[in-house]
Amino acid sequence: MITKTSQELAYEQEESVIGALLKQPDKIELVKSIVAPDCFFVQRFRWVYESMLSLHERGLHIDAVTVGDELERHGHMQELGGRMALSTLRENNRWDNPESYAVKILDYAAKRELLEQAGVMATWSNNGRDASAIRDDMMKRLSEIRVPNHRASQHTQTMKEALSKNWDTVNNGNPHGVKTGFIDIDQLLDDALYPPDFMVIAGRPGDGKTSLLLSIAKNAAESGKRVAVFSLEMSNEQVVMRIISMETGVPFGAMRRGRMTREQWGKYNSAVEKYENLPLYLNDLPAITISQIQRVLRELQALHGKIDLVLVDYLQLGGADNKHNTREQEVSEVSRGLKAVAKEFDVPVLAAAQLSRAVEQRAEKRPVLSDLRESGSIENDADIVAFIYRPEKYDVNTSKHGKAEIILAKHRNGAVGTVELLFRSALTRFENLATKMFRTEEQ
């Protein structure tokens, strides 16, 4: 059996798309959205395609005559084989689907680029570059290669298909919902966090953002959910110690120093035994980018199955895949990227965010949505925004010592309101408080 080379296949697809566009010039905009001139392997077909695009941009009709004139103007007609070659392409009746040919051209172009990058990687390896540096640089290069977006079509449904999925959800409940483990918060969230919601928990330093996130992570993992935690501030070891401290009451400092009482050692060992098989996956890469988060999640899902909850601590420490003029623009990229992660992996994403000092410079210390507006597009990107407010930080005479307000200020698909939790500052631990939320309203 004789198989065609990739060059021969590329030639056929490029010849086909040119012939199809000469017959159906109205498809040029669609083809243009799929494939660029530099994706063409055969130079003379690239010149023809560039001529077509030039005519289209100038509002001129595309046919064998006008394309021939454009080629002659640039001195490329002879390489093509003359005007007769254009007419021959035009008259071949089997070319009737230019968009499908364009997708294949893009696919072949991507494969050529992948082969080229494989050669670059081999050169780096032979030159003794560090493996982690090769991987990081290559991941960035590979992420920039444009490939046919088959996933886009997978996200397109008829109304009937969407209604069918909704019917299953309404009748059977949403099995993908993840409870936070805090009764009143779950009640405000319509019982749980649901995919693909992107929730932000914001507060000032020392308010307990990390503790609340880790408590939710632990509670979800204990219920059997697979949880991925991206800790941009603490190491994985520190995250583990924080979780054990919250569970056992053993001070974090005592564990870090290794100076615990016999009773504390017993509690520590019991917690280690309890949590060692918890489906909780930790990543402490500093300034991790969205593309790196996506790569880690794909690896985790390949090894362990679908991830049910993603947590990021904290958002403003995330790195940007692209260069920006301001830090605000970088934060906006991270924020939009986390929402995209929620949709791509069909998972709730929960991220901590730092509020600016402006909160502490006014009389009313309770955070409001406008406090997020200096932090890129977080307010707009998030489906749910919650603030942590601890009255005792600002009023030593408050009657609410040991309590924290969780202010649900934005809830795209539900109610907003405020609930109270117990906060044990010595352990930086949140606990359920047997009270009802004292304000609820539909947003």
PDB file of C-alpha atoms in Angstrom, residues 8-250:
ATOM      1  CA  GLU A   8       1.922  15.665  -0.817  1.00  0.00           C
ATOM      2  CA  LEU A   9      -1.125  15.866   1.423  1.00  0.00           C
ATOM      3  CA  ALA A  10      -0.428  19.539   2.181  1.00  0.00           C
ATOM      4  CA  TYR A  11      -0.105  20.230  -1.557  1.00  0.00           C
ATOM      5  CA  GLU A  12      -3.500  18.636  -2.230  1.00  0.00           C
ATOM      6  CA  GLN A  13      -5.285  20.567   0.526  1.00  0.00           C
ATOM      7  CA  GLU A  14      -3.751  23.910  -0.480  1.00  0.00           C
ATOM      8  CA  GLU A  15      -4.563  23.328  -4.150  1.00  0.00           C
ATOM      9  CA  SER A  16      -8.099  22.396  -3.117  1.00  0.00           C
ATOM     10  CA  VAL A  17      -8.764  25.453  -0.984  1.00  0.00           C
ATOM     11  CA  ILE A  18      -7.575  27.777  -3.779  1.00  0.00           C
ATOM     12  CA  GLY A  19      -9.831  26.059  -6.310  1.00  0.00           C
ATOM     13  CA  ALA A  20     -12.780  26.121  -3.912  1.00  0.00           C
ATOM     14  CA  LEU A  21     -12.351  29.839  -3.188  1.00  0.00           C
ATOM     15  CA  LEU A  22     -12.247  30.633  -6.897  1.00  0.00           C
ATOM     16  CA  LYS A  23     -15.642  28.922  -7.148  1.00  0.00           C
ATOM     17  CA  GLN A  24     -17.015  30.269  -3.842  1.00  0.00           C
ATOM     18  CA  PRO A  25     -15.330  33.624  -3.171  1.00  0.00           C
ATOM     19  CA  ASP A  26     -17.972  34.440  -0.555  1.00  0.00           C
ATOM     20  CA  LYS A  27     -16.265  31.878   1.734  1.00  0.00           C
ATOM     21  CA  ILE A  28     -13.050  33.922   1.942  1.00  0.00           C
ATOM     22  CA  GLU A  29     -13.948  35.471   5.324  1.00  0.00           C
ATOM     23  CA  LEU A  30     -14.595  32.046   6.835  1.00  0.00           C
ATOM     24  CA  VAL A  31     -11.357  30.602   5.452  1.00  0.00           C
ATOM     25  CA  LYS A  32      -9.445  33.695   6.597  1.00  0.00           C
ATOM     26  CA  SER A  33     -10.653  33.091  10.164  1.00  0.00           C
ATOM     27  CA  ILE A  34      -9.184  29.578  10.056  1.00  0.00           C
ATOM     28  CA  VAL A  35      -5.893  29.780   8.201  1.00  0.00           C
ATOM     29  CA  ALA A  36      -3.217  32.458   7.659  1.00  0.00           C
ATOM     30  CA  PRO A  37      -0.960  32.730   4.570  1.00  0.00           C
ATOM     31  CA  ASP A  38       2.093  31.521   6.489  1.00  0.00           C
ATOM     32  CA  CYS A  39       0.325  28.184   7.066  1.00  0.00           C
ATOM     33  CA  PHE A  40       0.726  27.340   3.360  1.00  0.00           C
ATOM     34  CA  PHE A  41       3.559  24.934   2.535  1.00  0.00           C
ATOM     35  CA  VAL A  42       3.588  25.523  -1.257  1.00  0.00           C
ATOM     36  CA  GLN A  43       4.869  29.026  -1.988  1.00  0.00           C
ATOM     37  CA  ARG A  44       2.856  29.625  -5.187  1.00  0.00           C
ATOM     38  CA  PHE A  45      -0.395  28.711  -3.436  1.00  0.00           C
ATOM     39  CA  ARG A  46       0.519  31.103  -0.631  1.00  0.00           C
ATOM     40  CA  TRP A  47       0.902  33.897  -3.202  1.00  0.00           C
ATOM     41  CA  VAL A  48      -2.529  33.113  -4.657  1.00  0.00           C
ATOM     42  CA  TYR A  49      -4.115  33.125  -1.200  1.00  0.00           C
ATOM     43  CA  GLU A  50      -2.405  36.414  -0.296  1.00  0.00           C
ATOM     44  CA  SER A  51      -3.743  37.912  -3.545  1.00  0.00           C
ATOM     45  CA  MET A  52      -7.258  36.792  -2.631  1.00  0.00           C
ATOM     46  CA  LEU A  53      -6.980  38.318   0.833  1.00  0.00           C
ATOM     47  CA  SER A  54      -5.665  41.572  -0.636  1.00  0.00           C
ATOM     48  CA  LEU A  55      -8.617  41.782  -3.031  1.00  0.00           C
ATOM     49  CA  HIS A  56     -11.066  40.995  -0.231  1.00  0.00           C
ATOM     50  CA  GLU A  57      -9.625  43.659   2.077  1.00  0.00           C
ATOM     51  CA  ARG A  58      -9.979  46.241  -0.702  1.00  0.00           C
ATOM     52  CA  GLY A  59     -13.581  45.224  -1.344  1.00  0.00           C
ATOM     53  CA  LEU A  60     -12.852  43.820  -4.819  1.00  0.00           C
ATOM     54  CA  HIS A  61     -14.392  40.712  -6.350  1.00  0.00           C
ATOM     55  CA  ILE A  62     -12.374  37.484  -6.307  1.00  0.00           C
ATOM     56  CA  ASP A  63     -12.235  35.488  -9.539  1.00  0.00           C
ATOM     57  CA  ALA A  64      -9.620  34.024 -11.894  1.00  0.00           C
ATOM     58  CA  VAL A  65      -9.205  37.352 -13.707  1.00  0.00           C
ATOM     59  CA  THR A  66      -8.791  39.630 -10.658  1.00  0.00           C
ATOM     60  CA  VAL A  67      -6.539  37.155  -8.865  1.00  0.00           C
ATOM     61  CA  GLY A  68      -4.436  36.823 -12.028  1.00  0.00           C
ATOM     62  CA  ASP A  69      -4.111  40.611 -12.230  1.00  0.00           C
ATOM     63  CA  GLU A  70      -3.000  40.741  -8.589  1.00  0.00           C
ATOM     64  CA  LEU A  71      -0.411  38.005  -9.142  1.00  0.00           C
ATOM     65  CA  GLU A  72       0.962  39.800 -12.205  1.00  0.00           C
ATOM     66  CA  ARG A  73       1.164  43.043 -10.254  1.00  0.00           C
ATOM     67  CA  HIS A  74       3.468  41.313  -7.747  1.00  0.00           C
ATOM     68  CA  GLY A  75       5.395  39.355 -10.374  1.00  0.00           C
ATOM     69  CA  HIS A  76       4.217  35.885  -9.300  1.00  0.00           C
ATOM     70  CA  MET A  77       2.125  34.760 -12.283  1.00  0.00           C
ATOM     71  CA  GLN A  78       4.948  32.900 -14.024  1.00  0.00           C
ATOM     72  CA  GLU A  79       5.724  30.760 -10.950  1.00  0.00           C
ATOM     73  CA  LEU A  80       2.068  29.723 -10.789  1.00  0.00           C
ATOM     74  CA  GLY A  81       2.040  28.586 -14.404  1.00  0.00           C
ATOM     75  CA  GLY A  82       0.054  31.377 -16.050  1.00  0.00           C
ATOM     76  CA  ARG A  83      -3.624  32.293 -16.118  1.00  0.00           C
ATOM     77  CA  MET A  84      -4.509  28.883 -17.512  1.00  0.00           C
ATOM     78  CA  ALA A  85      -3.435  27.330 -14.197  1.00  0.00           C
ATOM     79  CA  LEU A  86      -5.949  29.512 -12.331  1.00  0.00           C
ATOM     80  CA  SER A  87      -8.724  28.552 -14.735  1.00  0.00           C
ATOM     81  CA  THR A  88      -7.876  24.862 -14.303  1.00  0.00           C
ATOM     82  CA  LEU A  89      -8.129  25.198 -10.524  1.00  0.00           C
ATOM     83  CA  ARG A  90     -11.444  26.996 -10.911  1.00  0.00           C
ATOM     84  CA  GLU A  91     -13.011  24.404 -13.187  1.00  0.00           C
ATOM     85  CA  ASN A  92     -12.316  21.318 -11.091  1.00  0.00           C
ATOM     86  CA  ASN A  93     -15.816  20.550  -9.749  1.00  0.00           C
ATOM     87  CA  ARG A  94     -14.788  18.385  -6.783  1.00  0.00           C
ATOM     88  CA  TRP A  95     -13.577  21.347  -4.757  1.00  0.00           C
ATOM     89  CA  ASP A  96     -16.671  22.545  -2.934  1.00  0.00           C
ATOM     90  CA  ASN A  97     -15.826  22.776   0.780  1.00  0.00           C
ATOM     91  CA  PRO A  98     -13.083  25.376   1.389  1.00  0.00           C
ATOM     92  CA  GLU A  99     -13.459  25.506   5.184  1.00  0.00           C
ATOM     93  CA  SER A 100     -12.682  21.789   5.586  1.00  0.00           C
ATOM     94  CA  TYR A 101      -9.551  22.182   3.451  1.00  0.00           C
ATOM     95  CA  ALA A 102      -8.527  25.218   5.511  1.00  0.00           C
ATOM     96  CA  VAL A 103      -8.748  23.217   8.747  1.00  0.00           C
ATOM     97  CA  LYS A 104      -6.513  20.511   7.259  1.00  0.00           C
ATOM     98  CA  ILE A 105      -3.995  23.111   6.041  1.00  0.00           C
ATOM     99  CA  LEU A 106      -3.807  24.509   9.579  1.00  0.00           C
ATOM    100  CA  ASP A 107      -3.363  20.996  10.951  1.00  0.00           C
ATOM    101  CA  TYR A 108      -0.464  20.227   8.588  1.00  0.00           C
ATOM    102  CA  ALA A 109       1.148  23.590   9.377  1.00  0.00           C
ATOM    103  CA  ALA A 110       0.917  22.858  13.107  1.00  0.00           C
ATOM    104  CA  LYS A 111       2.524  19.452  12.595  1.00  0.00           C
ATOM    105  CA  ARG A 112       5.418  21.018  10.687  1.00  0.00           C
ATOM    106  CA  GLU A 113       5.940  23.494  13.499  1.00  0.00           C
ATOM    107  CA  LEU A 114       5.807  20.693  16.070  1.00  0.00           C
ATOM    108  CA  LEU A 115       8.497  18.794  14.173  1.00  0.00           C
ATOM    109  CA  GLU A 116      10.637  21.925  14.052  1.00  0.00           C
ATOM    110  CA  GLN A 117      10.250  22.475  17.793  1.00  0.00           C
ATOM    111  CA  ALA A 118      11.127  18.830  18.418  1.00  0.00           C
ATOM    112  CA  GLY A 119      14.416  19.519  16.644  1.00  0.00           C
ATOM    113  CA  VAL A 120      14.990  22.588  18.794  1.00  0.00           C
ATOM    114  CA  MET A 121      14.312  20.530  21.924  1.00  0.00           C
ATOM    115  CA  ALA A 122      16.778  17.860  20.773  1.00  0.00           C
ATOM    116  CA  THR A 123      19.445  20.532  20.223  1.00  0.00           C
ATOM    117  CA  TRP A 124      18.865  21.988  23.683  1.00  0.00           C
ATOM    118  CA  SER A 125      19.066  18.524  25.237  1.00  0.00           C
ATOM    119  CA  ASN A 126      22.335  17.736  23.466  1.00  0.00           C
ATOM    120  CA  ASN A 127      23.762  21.100  24.540  1.00  0.00           C
ATOM    121  CA  GLY A 128      23.244  20.217  28.201  1.00  0.00           C
ATOM    122  CA  ARG A 129      20.419  22.595  29.111  1.00  0.00           C
ATOM    123  CA  ASP A 130      18.594  21.862  32.346  1.00  0.00           C
ATOM    124  CA  ALA A 131      15.549  19.624  31.786  1.00  0.00           C
ATOM    125  CA  SER A 132      13.149  21.878  33.691  1.00  0.00           C
ATOM    126  CA  ALA A 133      14.253  24.919  31.654  1.00  0.00           C
ATOM    127  CA  ILE A 134      13.778  22.978  28.417  1.00  0.00           C
ATOM    128  CA  ARG A 135      10.322  21.884  29.524  1.00  0.00           C
ATOM    129  CA  ASP A 136       9.190  25.384  30.535  1.00  0.00           C
ATOM    130  CA  ASP A 137      10.522  27.057  27.376  1.00  0.00           C
ATOM    131  CA  MET A 138       9.111  24.323  25.168  1.00  0.00           C
ATOM    132  CA  MET A 139       5.680  24.475  26.842  1.00  0.00           C
ATOM    133  CA  LYS A 140       5.542  28.198  26.074  1.00  0.00           C
ATOM    134  CA  ARG A 141       6.563  27.624  22.447  1.00  0.00           C
ATOM    135  CA  LEU A 142       4.082  24.792  22.007  1.00  0.00           C
ATOM    136  CA  SER A 143       1.252  26.833  23.533  1.00  0.00           C
ATOM    137  CA  GLU A 144       1.812  29.467  20.823  1.00  0.00           C
ATOM    138  CA  ILE A 145       1.318  26.979  17.977  1.00  0.00           C
ATOM    139  CA  ARG A 146      -2.128  27.457  16.522  1.00  0.00           C
ATOM    140  CA  VAL A 147      -4.038  24.209  15.992  1.00  0.00           C
ATOM    141  CA  PRO A 148      -7.572  23.483  14.727  1.00  0.00           C
ATOM    142  CA  ASN A 149      -9.965  24.189  17.593  1.00  0.00           C
ATOM    143  CA  HIS A 150     -12.033  21.026  17.672  1.00  0.00           C
ATOM    144  CA  ARG A 151     -13.088  21.896  21.217  1.00  0.00           C
ATOM    145  CA  ALA A 152     -15.044  24.909  19.973  1.00  0.00           C
ATOM    146  CA  SER A 153     -17.478  22.674  18.107  1.00  0.00           C
ATOM    147  CA  GLN A 154     -17.793  20.450  21.179  1.00  0.00           C
ATOM    148  CA  HIS A 155     -19.146  23.454  23.108  1.00  0.00           C
ATOM    149  CA  THR A 156     -21.891  24.089  20.547  1.00  0.00           C
ATOM    150  CA  GLN A 157     -25.293  22.568  21.303  1.00  0.00           C
ATOM    151  CA  THR A 158     -28.775  22.768  19.875  1.00  0.00           C
ATOM    152  CA  MET A 159     -31.468  24.119  22.196  1.00  0.00           C
ATOM    153  CA  LYS A 160     -32.828  20.567  22.459  1.00  0.00           C
ATOM    154  CA  GLU A 161     -29.450  19.215  23.595  1.00  0.00           C
ATOM    155  CA  ALA A 162     -29.006  21.994  26.162  1.00  0.00           C
ATOM    156  CA  LEU A 163     -32.538  21.471  27.509  1.00  0.00           C
ATOM    157  CA  SER A 164     -31.927  17.735  27.798  1.00  0.00           C
ATOM    158  CA  LYS A 165     -28.830  18.334  29.923  1.00  0.00           C
ATOM    159  CA  ASN A 166     -30.732  20.857  32.037  1.00  0.00           C
ATOM    160  CA  TRP A 167     -33.606  18.383  32.532  1.00  0.00           C
ATOM    161  CA  ASP A 168     -31.163  15.799  33.888  1.00  0.00           C
ATOM    162  CA  THR A 169     -29.673  18.368  36.269  1.00  0.00           C
ATOM    163  CA  VAL A 170     -33.051  19.544  37.582  1.00  0.00           C
ATOM    164  CA  ASN A 171     -34.448  16.030  38.031  1.00  0.00           C
ATOM    165  CA  ASN A 172     -31.363  14.344  39.437  1.00  0.00           C
ATOM    166  CA  GLY A 173     -29.646  17.211  41.191  1.00  0.00           C
ATOM    167  CA  ASN A 174     -26.162  18.354  40.231  1.00  0.00           C
ATOM    168  CA  PRO A 175     -23.762  15.551  41.201  1.00  0.00           C
ATOM    169  CA  HIS A 176     -20.810  17.825  40.463  1.00  0.00           C
ATOM    170  CA  GLY A 177     -21.689  20.300  43.225  1.00  0.00           C
ATOM    171  CA  VAL A 178     -19.008  20.665  45.902  1.00  0.00           C
ATOM    172  CA  LYS A 179     -20.029  21.558  49.451  1.00  0.00           C
ATOM    173  CA  THR A 180     -17.748  23.958  51.310  1.00  0.00           C
ATOM    174  CA  GLY A 181     -18.441  22.239  54.632  1.00  0.00           C
ATOM    175  CA  PHE A 182     -19.748  25.505  56.117  1.00  0.00           C
ATOM    176  CA  ILE A 183     -23.513  25.132  56.504  1.00  0.00           C
ATOM    177  CA  ASP A 184     -24.540  28.775  56.124  1.00  0.00           C
ATOM    178  CA  ILE A 185     -22.163  29.424  53.210  1.00  0.00           C
ATOM    179  CA  ASP A 186     -23.515  26.373  51.392  1.00  0.00           C
ATOM    180  CA  GLN A 187     -27.056  27.606  52.015  1.00  0.00           C
ATOM    181  CA  LEU A 188     -26.218  30.945  50.386  1.00  0.00           C
ATOM    182  CA  LEU A 189     -24.590  29.109  47.472  1.00  0.00           C
ATOM    183  CA  ASP A 190     -27.745  27.051  46.810  1.00  0.00           C
ATOM    184  CA  ASP A 191     -26.279  24.068  48.683  1.00  0.00           C
ATOM    185  CA  ALA A 192     -22.823  23.894  47.048  1.00  0.00           C
ATOM    186  CA  LEU A 193     -20.296  25.298  44.581  1.00  0.00           C
ATOM    187  CA  TYR A 194     -21.206  24.284  41.050  1.00  0.00           C
ATOM    188  CA  PRO A 195     -19.169  24.076  37.837  1.00  0.00           C
ATOM    189  CA  PRO A 196     -18.207  26.190  36.018  1.00  0.00           C
ATOM    190  CA  ASP A 197     -18.491  28.920  38.669  1.00  0.00           C
ATOM    191  CA  PHE A 198     -15.466  31.083  39.420  1.00  0.00           C
ATOM    192  CA  MET A 199     -15.596  32.289  43.035  1.00  0.00           C
ATOM    193  CA  VAL A 200     -13.303  34.852  44.647  1.00  0.00           C
ATOM    194  CA  ILE A 201     -12.803  35.157  48.410  1.00  0.00           C
ATOM    195  CA  ALA A 202     -11.222  38.531  49.127  1.00  0.00           C
ATOM    196  CA  GLY A 203      -9.856  40.181  52.222  1.00  0.00           C
ATOM    197  CA  ARG A 204      -6.986  42.067  53.772  1.00  0.00           C
ATOM    198  CA  PRO A 205      -3.812  40.319  55.025  1.00  0.00           C
ATOM    199  CA  GLY A 206      -4.522  38.429  58.233  1.00  0.00           C
ATOM    200  CA  ASP A 207      -8.246  38.050  57.582  1.00  0.00           C
ATOM    201  CA  GLY A 208      -7.908  34.298  57.067  1.00  0.00           C
ATOM    202  CA  LYS A 209      -8.263  33.922  53.300  1.00  0.00           C
ATOM    203  CA  THR A 210      -5.805  31.035  53.108  1.00  0.00           C
ATOM    204  CA  SER A 211      -7.345  29.323  56.127  1.00  0.00           C
ATOM    205  CA  LEU A 212     -10.838  29.509  54.663  1.00  0.00           C
ATOM    206  CA  LEU A 213      -9.651  28.166  51.310  1.00  0.00           C
ATOM    207  CA  LEU A 214      -7.752  25.298  52.915  1.00  0.00           C
ATOM    208  CA  SER A 215     -10.703  24.459  55.160  1.00  0.00           C
ATOM    209  CA  ILE A 216     -12.929  24.216  52.092  1.00  0.00           C
ATOM    210  CA  ALA A 217     -10.287  22.122  50.311  1.00  0.00           C
ATOM    211  CA  LYS A 218     -10.015  19.731  53.265  1.00  0.00           C
ATOM    212  CA  ASN A 219     -13.785  19.462  53.698  1.00  0.00           C
ATOM    213  CA  ALA A 220     -14.311  18.746  49.999  1.00  0.00           C
ATOM    214  CA  ALA A 221     -11.536  16.142  49.893  1.00  0.00           C
ATOM    215  CA  GLU A 222     -12.919  14.443  53.004  1.00  0.00           C
ATOM    216  CA  SER A 223     -16.254  14.103  51.199  1.00  0.00           C
ATOM    217  CA  GLY A 224     -14.487  12.235  48.388  1.00  0.00           C
ATOM    218  CA  LYS A 225     -14.010  15.115  45.938  1.00  0.00           C
ATOM    219  CA  ARG A 226     -10.720  15.410  44.053  1.00  0.00           C
ATOM    220  CA  VAL A 227      -9.253  18.813  44.892  1.00  0.00           C
ATOM    221  CA  ALA A 228      -6.304  20.627  43.281  1.00  0.00           C
ATOM    222  CA  VAL A 229      -4.687  23.396  45.336  1.00  0.00           C
ATOM    223  CA  PHE A 230      -2.288  25.876  43.734  1.00  0.00           C
ATOM    224  CA  SER A 231      -0.426  27.596  46.557  1.00  0.00           C
ATOM    225  CA  LEU A 232       1.495  30.580  45.210  1.00  0.00           C
ATOM    226  CA  GLU A 233       2.514  31.903  48.622  1.00  0.00           C
ATOM    227  CA  MET A 234       3.193  28.887  50.849  1.00  0.00           C
ATOM    228  CA  SER A 235       5.122  25.710  50.109  1.00  0.00           C
ATOM    229  CA  ASN A 236       3.339  22.367  49.918  1.00  0.00           C
ATOM    230  CA  GLU A 237       4.867  21.446  53.284  1.00  0.00           C
ATOM    231  CA  GLN A 238       3.506  24.622  54.875  1.00  0.00           C
ATOM    232  CA  VAL A 239       0.062  23.926  53.415  1.00  0.00           C
ATOM    233  CA  VAL A 240       0.097  20.448  54.955  1.00  0.00           C
ATOM    234  CA  MET A 241       1.155  21.824  58.348  1.00  0.00           C
ATOM    235  CA  ARG A 242      -1.567  24.486  58.188  1.00  0.00           C
ATOM    236  CA  ILE A 243      -4.231  21.842  57.486  1.00  0.00           C
ATOM    237  CA  ILE A 244      -2.974  19.605  60.302  1.00  0.00           C
ATOM    238  CA  SER A 245      -2.851  22.568  62.687  1.00  0.00           C
ATOM    239  CA  MET A 246      -6.453  23.491  61.868  1.00  0.00           C
ATOM    240  CA  GLU A 247      -7.549  19.881  62.408  1.00  0.00           C
ATOM    241  CA  THR A 248      -5.615  19.053  65.575  1.00  0.00           C
ATOM    242  CA  GLY A 249      -5.210  22.358  67.360  1.00  0.00           C
ATOM    243  CA  VAL A 250      -1.432  21.851  67.421  1.00  0.00           C
TER     244      VAL A 250
END
